[in-house]
Coordinates of N, CA and C in Angstrom, one line a residue:
X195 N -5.0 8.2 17.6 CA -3.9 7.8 16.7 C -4.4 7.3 15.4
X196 N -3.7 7.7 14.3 CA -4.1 7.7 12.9 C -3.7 5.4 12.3
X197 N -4.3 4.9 11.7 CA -4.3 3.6 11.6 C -3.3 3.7 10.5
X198 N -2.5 2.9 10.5 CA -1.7 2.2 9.2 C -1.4 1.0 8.8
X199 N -2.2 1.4 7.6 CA -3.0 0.2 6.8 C -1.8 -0.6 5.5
X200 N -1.7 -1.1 5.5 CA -0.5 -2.0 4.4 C -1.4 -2.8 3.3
X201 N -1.0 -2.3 2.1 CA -2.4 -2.8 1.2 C -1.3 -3.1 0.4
X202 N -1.3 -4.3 -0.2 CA -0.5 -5.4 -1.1 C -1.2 -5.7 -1.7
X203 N -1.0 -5.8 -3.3 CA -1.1 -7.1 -4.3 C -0.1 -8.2 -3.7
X204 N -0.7 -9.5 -3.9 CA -0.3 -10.6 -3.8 C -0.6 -11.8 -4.5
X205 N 0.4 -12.4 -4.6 CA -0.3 -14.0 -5.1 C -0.2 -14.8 -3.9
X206 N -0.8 -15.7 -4.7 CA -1.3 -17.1 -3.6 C -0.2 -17.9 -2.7
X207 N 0.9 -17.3 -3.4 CA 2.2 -17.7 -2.6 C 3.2 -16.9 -2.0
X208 N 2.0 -15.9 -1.7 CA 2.6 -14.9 -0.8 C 3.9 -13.7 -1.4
X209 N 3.9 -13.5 -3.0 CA 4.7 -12.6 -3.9 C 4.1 -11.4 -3.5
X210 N 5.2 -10.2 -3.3 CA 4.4 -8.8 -3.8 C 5.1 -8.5 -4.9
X211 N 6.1 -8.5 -5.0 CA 6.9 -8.1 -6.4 C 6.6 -8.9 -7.4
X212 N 6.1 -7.5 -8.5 CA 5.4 -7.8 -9.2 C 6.7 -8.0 -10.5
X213 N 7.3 -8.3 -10.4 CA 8.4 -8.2 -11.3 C 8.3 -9.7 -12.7
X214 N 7.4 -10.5 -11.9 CA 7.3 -11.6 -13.2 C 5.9 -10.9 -13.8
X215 N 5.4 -9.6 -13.7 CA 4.3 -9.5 -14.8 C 2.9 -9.6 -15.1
X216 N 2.6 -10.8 -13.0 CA 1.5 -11.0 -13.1 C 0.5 -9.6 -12.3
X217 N 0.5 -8.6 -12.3 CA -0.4 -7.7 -12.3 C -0.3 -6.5 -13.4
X218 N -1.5 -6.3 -14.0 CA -2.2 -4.7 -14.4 C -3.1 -4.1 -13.5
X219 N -2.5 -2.9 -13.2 CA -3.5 -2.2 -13.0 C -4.4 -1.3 -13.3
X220 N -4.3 -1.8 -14.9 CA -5.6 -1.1 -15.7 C -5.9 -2.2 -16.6
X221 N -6.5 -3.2 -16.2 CA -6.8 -4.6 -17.0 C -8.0 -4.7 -16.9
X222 N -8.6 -5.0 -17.9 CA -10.2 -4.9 -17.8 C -10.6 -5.8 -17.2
X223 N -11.6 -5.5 -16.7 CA -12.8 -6.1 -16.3 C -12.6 -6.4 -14.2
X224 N -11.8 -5.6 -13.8 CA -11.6 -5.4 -12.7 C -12.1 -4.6 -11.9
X225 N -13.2 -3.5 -12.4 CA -14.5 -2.9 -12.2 C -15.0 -2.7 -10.1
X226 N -15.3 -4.1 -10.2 CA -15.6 -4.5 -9.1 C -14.3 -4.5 -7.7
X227 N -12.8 -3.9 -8.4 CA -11.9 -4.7 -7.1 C -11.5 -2.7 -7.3
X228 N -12.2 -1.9 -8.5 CA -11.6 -0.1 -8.5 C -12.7 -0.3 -7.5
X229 N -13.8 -0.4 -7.9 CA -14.8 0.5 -6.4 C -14.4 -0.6 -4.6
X230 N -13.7 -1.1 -4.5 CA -13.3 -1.5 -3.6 C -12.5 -0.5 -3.2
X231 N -11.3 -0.4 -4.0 CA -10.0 0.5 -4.0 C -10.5 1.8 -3.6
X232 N -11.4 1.9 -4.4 CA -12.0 3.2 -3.9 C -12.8 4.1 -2.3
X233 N -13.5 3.0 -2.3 CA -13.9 2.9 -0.6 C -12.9 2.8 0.2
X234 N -11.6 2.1 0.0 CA -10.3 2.2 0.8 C -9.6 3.9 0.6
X235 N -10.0 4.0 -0.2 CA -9.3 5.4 -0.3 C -10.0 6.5 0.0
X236 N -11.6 6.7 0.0 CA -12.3 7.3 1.2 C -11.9 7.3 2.1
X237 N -11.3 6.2 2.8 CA -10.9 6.2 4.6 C -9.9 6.6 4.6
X238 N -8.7 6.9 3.7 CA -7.8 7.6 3.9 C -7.4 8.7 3.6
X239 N -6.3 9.3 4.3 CA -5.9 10.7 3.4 C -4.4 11.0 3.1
X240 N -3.8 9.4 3.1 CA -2.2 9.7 3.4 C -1.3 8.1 2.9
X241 N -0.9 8.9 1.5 CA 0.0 7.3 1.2 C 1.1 7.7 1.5
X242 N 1.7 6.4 1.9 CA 2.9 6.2 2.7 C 3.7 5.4 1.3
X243 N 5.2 6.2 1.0 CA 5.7 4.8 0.0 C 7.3 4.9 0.2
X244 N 7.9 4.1 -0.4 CA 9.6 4.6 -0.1 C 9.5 5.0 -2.0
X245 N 10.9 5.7 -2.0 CA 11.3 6.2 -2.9 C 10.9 5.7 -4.4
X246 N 11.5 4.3 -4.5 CA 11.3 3.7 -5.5 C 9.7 3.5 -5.9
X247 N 8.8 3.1 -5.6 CA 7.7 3.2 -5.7 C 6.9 4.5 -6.2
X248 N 7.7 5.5 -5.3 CA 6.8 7.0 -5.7 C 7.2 7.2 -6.8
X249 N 8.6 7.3 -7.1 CA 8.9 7.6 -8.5 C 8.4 6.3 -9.8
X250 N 8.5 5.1 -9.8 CA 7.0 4.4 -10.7 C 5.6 5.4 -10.1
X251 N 5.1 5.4 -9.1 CA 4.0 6.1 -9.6 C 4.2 7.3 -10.1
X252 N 4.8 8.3 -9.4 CA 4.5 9.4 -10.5 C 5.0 9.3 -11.6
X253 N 5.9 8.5 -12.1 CA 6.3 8.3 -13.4 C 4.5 7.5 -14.4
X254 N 4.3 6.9 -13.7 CA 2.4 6.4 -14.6 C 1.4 7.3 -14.3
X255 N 1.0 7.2 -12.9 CA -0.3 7.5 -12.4 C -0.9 8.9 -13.5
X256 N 0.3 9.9 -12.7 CA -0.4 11.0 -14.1 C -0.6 11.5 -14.9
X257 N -0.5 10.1 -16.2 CA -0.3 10.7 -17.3 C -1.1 9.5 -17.5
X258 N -2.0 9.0 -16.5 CA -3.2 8.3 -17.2 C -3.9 9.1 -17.2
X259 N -4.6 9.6 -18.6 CA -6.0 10.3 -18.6 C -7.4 10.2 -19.1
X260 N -7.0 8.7 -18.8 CA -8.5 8.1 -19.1 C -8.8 6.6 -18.4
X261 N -8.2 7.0 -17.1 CA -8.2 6.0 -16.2 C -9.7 5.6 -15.6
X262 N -9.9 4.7 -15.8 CA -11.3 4.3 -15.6 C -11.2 3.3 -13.8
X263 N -9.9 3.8 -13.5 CA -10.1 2.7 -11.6 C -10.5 4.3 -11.2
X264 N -10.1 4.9 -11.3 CA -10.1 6.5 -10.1 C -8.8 6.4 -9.3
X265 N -8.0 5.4 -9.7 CA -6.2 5.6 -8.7 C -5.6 6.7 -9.2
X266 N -5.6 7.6 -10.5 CA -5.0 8.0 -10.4 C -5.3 9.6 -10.0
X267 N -6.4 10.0 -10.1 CA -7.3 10.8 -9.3 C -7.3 11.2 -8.1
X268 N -7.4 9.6 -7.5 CA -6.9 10.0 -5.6 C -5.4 10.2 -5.6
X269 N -4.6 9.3 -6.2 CA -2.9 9.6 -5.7 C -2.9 11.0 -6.2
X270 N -3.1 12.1 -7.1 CA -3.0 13.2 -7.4 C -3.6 14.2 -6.8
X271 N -4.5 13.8 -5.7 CA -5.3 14.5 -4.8 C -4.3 14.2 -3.5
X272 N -4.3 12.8 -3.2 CA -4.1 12.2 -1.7 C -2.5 13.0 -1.1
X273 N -2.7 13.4 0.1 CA -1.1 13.8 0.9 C -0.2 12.5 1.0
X274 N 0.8 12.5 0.1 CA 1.7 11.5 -0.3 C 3.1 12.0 0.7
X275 N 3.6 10.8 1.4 CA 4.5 10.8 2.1 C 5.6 10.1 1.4
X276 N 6.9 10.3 1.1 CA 8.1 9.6 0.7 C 9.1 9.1 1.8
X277 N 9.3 8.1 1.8 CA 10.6 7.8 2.8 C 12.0 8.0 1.5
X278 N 12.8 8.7 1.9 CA 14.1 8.9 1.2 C 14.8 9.5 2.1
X279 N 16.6 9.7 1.5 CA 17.3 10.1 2.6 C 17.9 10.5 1.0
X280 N 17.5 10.3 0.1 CA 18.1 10.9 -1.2 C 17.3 11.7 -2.2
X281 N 16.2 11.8 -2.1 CA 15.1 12.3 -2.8 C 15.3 13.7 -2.4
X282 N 15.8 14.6 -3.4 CA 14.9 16.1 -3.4 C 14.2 16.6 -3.6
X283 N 13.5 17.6 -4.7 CA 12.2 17.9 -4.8 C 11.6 16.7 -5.1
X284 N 10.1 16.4 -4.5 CA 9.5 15.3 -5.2 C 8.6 15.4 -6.3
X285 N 8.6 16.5 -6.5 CA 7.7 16.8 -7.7 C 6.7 16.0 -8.9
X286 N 6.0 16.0 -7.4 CA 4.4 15.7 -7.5 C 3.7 17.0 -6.2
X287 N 2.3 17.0 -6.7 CA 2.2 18.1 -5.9 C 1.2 16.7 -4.2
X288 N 1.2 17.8 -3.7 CA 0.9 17.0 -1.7 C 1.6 15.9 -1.5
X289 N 3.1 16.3 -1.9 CA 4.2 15.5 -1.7 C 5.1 15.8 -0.6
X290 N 5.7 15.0 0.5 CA 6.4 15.6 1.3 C 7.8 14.2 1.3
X291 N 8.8 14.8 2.1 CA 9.7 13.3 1.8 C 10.1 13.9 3.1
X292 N 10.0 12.6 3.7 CA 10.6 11.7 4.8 C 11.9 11.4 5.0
X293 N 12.4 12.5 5.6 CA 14.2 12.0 5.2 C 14.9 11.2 6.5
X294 N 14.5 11.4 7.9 CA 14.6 10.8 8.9 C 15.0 9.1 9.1
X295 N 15.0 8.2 10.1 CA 14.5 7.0 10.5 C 13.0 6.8 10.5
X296 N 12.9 5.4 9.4 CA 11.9 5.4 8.8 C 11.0 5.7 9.7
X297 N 11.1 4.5 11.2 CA 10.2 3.8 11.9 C 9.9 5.4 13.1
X298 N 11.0 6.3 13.1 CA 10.5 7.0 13.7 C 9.5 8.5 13.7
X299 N 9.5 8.1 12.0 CA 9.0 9.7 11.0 C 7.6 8.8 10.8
X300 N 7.4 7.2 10.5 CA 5.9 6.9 10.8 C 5.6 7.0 12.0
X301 N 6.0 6.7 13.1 CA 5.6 7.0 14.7 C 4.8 8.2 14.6
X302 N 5.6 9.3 14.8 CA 5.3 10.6 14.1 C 4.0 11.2 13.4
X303 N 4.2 10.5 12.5 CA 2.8 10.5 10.9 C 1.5 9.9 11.8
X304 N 2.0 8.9 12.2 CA 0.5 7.9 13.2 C -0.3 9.2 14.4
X305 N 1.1 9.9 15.0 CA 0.1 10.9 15.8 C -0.6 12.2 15.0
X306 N -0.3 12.4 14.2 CA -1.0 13.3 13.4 C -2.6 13.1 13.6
X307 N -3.3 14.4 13.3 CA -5.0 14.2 12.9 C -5.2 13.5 11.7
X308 N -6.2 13.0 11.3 CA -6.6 12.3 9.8 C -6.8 11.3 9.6
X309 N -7.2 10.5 9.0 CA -7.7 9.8 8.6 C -6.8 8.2 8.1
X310 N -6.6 7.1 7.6 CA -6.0 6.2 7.5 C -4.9 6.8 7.0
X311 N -3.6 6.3 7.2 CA -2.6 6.4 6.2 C -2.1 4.9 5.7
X312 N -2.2 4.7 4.1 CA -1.7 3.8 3.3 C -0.8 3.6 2.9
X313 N -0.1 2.4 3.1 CA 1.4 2.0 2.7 C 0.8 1.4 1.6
X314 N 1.2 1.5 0.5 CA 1.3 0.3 -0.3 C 2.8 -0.2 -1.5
X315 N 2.5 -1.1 -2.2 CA 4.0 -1.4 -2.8 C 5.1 -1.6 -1.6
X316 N 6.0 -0.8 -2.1 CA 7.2 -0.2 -0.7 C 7.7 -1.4 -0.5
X317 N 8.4 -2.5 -0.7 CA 8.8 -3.7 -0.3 C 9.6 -3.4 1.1
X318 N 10.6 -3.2 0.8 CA 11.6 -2.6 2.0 C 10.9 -1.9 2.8
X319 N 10.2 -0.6 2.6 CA 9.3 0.0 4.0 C 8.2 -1.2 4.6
X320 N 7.8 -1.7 3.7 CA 6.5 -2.5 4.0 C 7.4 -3.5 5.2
X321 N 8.6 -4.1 5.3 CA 8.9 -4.8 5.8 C 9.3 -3.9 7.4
X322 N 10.1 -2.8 7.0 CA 10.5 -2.2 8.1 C 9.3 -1.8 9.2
X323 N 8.1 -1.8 8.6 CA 6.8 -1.1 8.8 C 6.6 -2.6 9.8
X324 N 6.6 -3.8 9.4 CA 6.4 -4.8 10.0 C 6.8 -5.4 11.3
X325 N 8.1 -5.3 11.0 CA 9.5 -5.8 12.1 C 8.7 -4.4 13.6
X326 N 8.3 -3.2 13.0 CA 8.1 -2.6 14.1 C 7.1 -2.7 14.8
X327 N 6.4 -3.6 14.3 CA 5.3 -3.5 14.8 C 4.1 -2.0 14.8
X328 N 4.1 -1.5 13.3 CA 3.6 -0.1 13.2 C 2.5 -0.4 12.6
X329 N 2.1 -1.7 12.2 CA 0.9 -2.0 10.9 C -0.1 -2.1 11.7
X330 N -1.3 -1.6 11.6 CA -2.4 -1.8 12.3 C -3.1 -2.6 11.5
X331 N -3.2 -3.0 10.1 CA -4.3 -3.6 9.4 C -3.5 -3.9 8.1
X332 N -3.9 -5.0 7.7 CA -3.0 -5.8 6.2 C -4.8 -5.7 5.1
X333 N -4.4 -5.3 4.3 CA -5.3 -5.1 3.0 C -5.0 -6.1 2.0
X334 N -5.2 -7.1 1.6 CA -4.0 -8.5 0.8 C -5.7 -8.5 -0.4
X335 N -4.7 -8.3 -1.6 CA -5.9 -8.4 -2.8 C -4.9 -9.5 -2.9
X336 N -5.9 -10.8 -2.9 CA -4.9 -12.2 -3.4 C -5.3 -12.4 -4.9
X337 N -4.4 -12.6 -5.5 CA -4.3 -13.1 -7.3 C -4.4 -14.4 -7.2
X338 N -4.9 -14.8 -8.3 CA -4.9 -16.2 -8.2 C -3.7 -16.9 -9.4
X339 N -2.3 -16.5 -8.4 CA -1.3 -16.8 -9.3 C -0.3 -17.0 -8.6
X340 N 0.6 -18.6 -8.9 CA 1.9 -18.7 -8.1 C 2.5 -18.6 -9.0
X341 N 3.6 -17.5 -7.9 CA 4.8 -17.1 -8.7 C 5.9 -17.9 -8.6
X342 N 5.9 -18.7 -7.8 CA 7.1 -19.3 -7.3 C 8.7 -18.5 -6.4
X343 N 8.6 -17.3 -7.3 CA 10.0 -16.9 -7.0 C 9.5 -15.1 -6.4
X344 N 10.2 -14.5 -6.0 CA 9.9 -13.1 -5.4 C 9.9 -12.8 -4.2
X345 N 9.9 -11.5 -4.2 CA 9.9 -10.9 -2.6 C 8.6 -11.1 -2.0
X346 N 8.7 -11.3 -0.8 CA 7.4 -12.5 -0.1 C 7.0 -10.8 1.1
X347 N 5.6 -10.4 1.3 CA 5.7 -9.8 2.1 C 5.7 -10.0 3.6
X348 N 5.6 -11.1 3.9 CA 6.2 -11.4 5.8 C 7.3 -12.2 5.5
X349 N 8.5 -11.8 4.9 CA 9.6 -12.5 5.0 C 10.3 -11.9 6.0
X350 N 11.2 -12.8 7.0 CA 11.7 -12.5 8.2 C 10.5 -11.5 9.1
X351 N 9.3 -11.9 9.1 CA 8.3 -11.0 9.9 C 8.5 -11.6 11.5
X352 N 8.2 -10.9 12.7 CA 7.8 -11.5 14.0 C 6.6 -12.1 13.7
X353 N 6.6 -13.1 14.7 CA 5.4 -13.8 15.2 C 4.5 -13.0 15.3
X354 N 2.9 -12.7 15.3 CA 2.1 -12.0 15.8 C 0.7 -12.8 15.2
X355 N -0.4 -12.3 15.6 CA -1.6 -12.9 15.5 C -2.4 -11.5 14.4
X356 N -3.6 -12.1 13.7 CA -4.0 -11.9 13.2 C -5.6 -11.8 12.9
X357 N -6.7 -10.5 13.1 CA -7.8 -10.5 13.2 C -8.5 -10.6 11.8
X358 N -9.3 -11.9 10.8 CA -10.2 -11.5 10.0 C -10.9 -10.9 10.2
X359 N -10.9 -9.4 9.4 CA -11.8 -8.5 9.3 C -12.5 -8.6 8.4
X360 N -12.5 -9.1 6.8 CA -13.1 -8.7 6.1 C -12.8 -10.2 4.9
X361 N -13.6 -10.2 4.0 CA -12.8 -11.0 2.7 C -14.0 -10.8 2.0
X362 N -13.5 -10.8 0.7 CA -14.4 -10.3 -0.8 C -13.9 -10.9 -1.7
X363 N -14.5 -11.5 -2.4 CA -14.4 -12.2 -4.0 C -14.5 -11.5 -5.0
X364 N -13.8 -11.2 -5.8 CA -14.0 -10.1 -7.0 C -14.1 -11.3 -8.2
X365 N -14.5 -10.3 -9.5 CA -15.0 -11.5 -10.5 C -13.9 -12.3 -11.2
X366 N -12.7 -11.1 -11.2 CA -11.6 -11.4 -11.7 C -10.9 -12.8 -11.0
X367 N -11.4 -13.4 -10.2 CA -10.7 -14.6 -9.2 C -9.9 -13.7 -8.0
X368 N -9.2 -12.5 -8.2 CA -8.8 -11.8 -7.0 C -9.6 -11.9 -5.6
X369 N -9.3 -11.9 -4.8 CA -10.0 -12.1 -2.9 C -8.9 -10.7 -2.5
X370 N -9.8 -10.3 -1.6 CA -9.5 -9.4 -0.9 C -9.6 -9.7 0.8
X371 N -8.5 -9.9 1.3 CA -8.5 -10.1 2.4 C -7.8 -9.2 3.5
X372 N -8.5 -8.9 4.4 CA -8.5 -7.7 5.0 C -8.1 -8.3 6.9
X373 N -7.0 -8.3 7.5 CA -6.8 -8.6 8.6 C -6.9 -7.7 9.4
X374 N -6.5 -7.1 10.6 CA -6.1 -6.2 11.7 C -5.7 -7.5 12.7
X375 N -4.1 -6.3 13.0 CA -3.4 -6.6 13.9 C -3.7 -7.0 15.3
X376 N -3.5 -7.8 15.7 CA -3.6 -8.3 17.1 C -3.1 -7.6 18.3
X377 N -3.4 -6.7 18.9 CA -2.4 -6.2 20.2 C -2.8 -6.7 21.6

């Protein structure tokens, strides 16, 4: 069975919505947290996003043409999944949309062959993804910034346990902390 990985920007107070401003994702000197991003995206072959999200990215990602992370290279390469029940063509190419129940079209995706599939952004999926208990592994790049206000990613989450796999310091103050799910 294929792992599904939830990779969040965050701040220190547990924000993903990025809506007060504090992330770029082409801000210099973040060098060190693209070739992270990058190794995560070798292990996978499959982003996972709900609607709103796919359309911001494909509205950016490919019409950077001088993107110095490599994101927008992999998402233009990577088999991109959409959750929508309103999306028609998605027009991006290795795009498919997910029109079904969320939790049962990831069930689904999980038995597939291949390699990681990535949720990222997706507030609402990210949560649904949670409540189900479908996340195999949390990817949390922490910013070193309280937001005070925003959508929190384990808001109304179940109880569960949590394995340190990993943590990295980037130069930018960002940490990368890397959990897997407890079963």
């Amino acid at each position: 069975m294929r792992k599904l990985v939830v990779t969040e920007n965050i701040t220190i107070d547990g924000v993903i919505d990025m809506a007060g401003g504090w992330f770029d994702p082409l801000a210099a000197g973040q060098e060190d947290m693209a070739a992270a991003t990058a190794e995560h995206g070798a292990g996978a072959d499959a982003l996972l996003v709900g609607r709103r999200t796919f359309e911001d990215f494909r509205g950016f990602w490919p019409k950077q043409t001088d993107d110095p992370t490599g994101v927008s290279a992999y998402l233009n390469g990577v088999a991109k999944y959409v959750v929508s029940s309103t999306m028609g063509d998605p027009g991006w190419d290795n795009s498919t949309v997910l029109r079904g129940q969320p939790v049962d079209e990831v069930r689904e995706l999980k038995k597939t062959e291949g390699r990681d599939i990535v949720c990222t952004g997706s507030i609402q999926l990210a949560h649904t993804l949670v409540t189900a208990d479908l996340v195999d592994e949390f990817r949390l790049f922490v910013f070193p910034v309280v937001s005070g206000t925003g959508a929190r990613l384990f808001e109304n989450a179940p109880a569960g346990r949590l394995r340190l796999a990993e943590t990295r310091p980037f130069t930018s103050g960002v940490v990368l902390l890397r959990y897997e799910v407890v079963r």
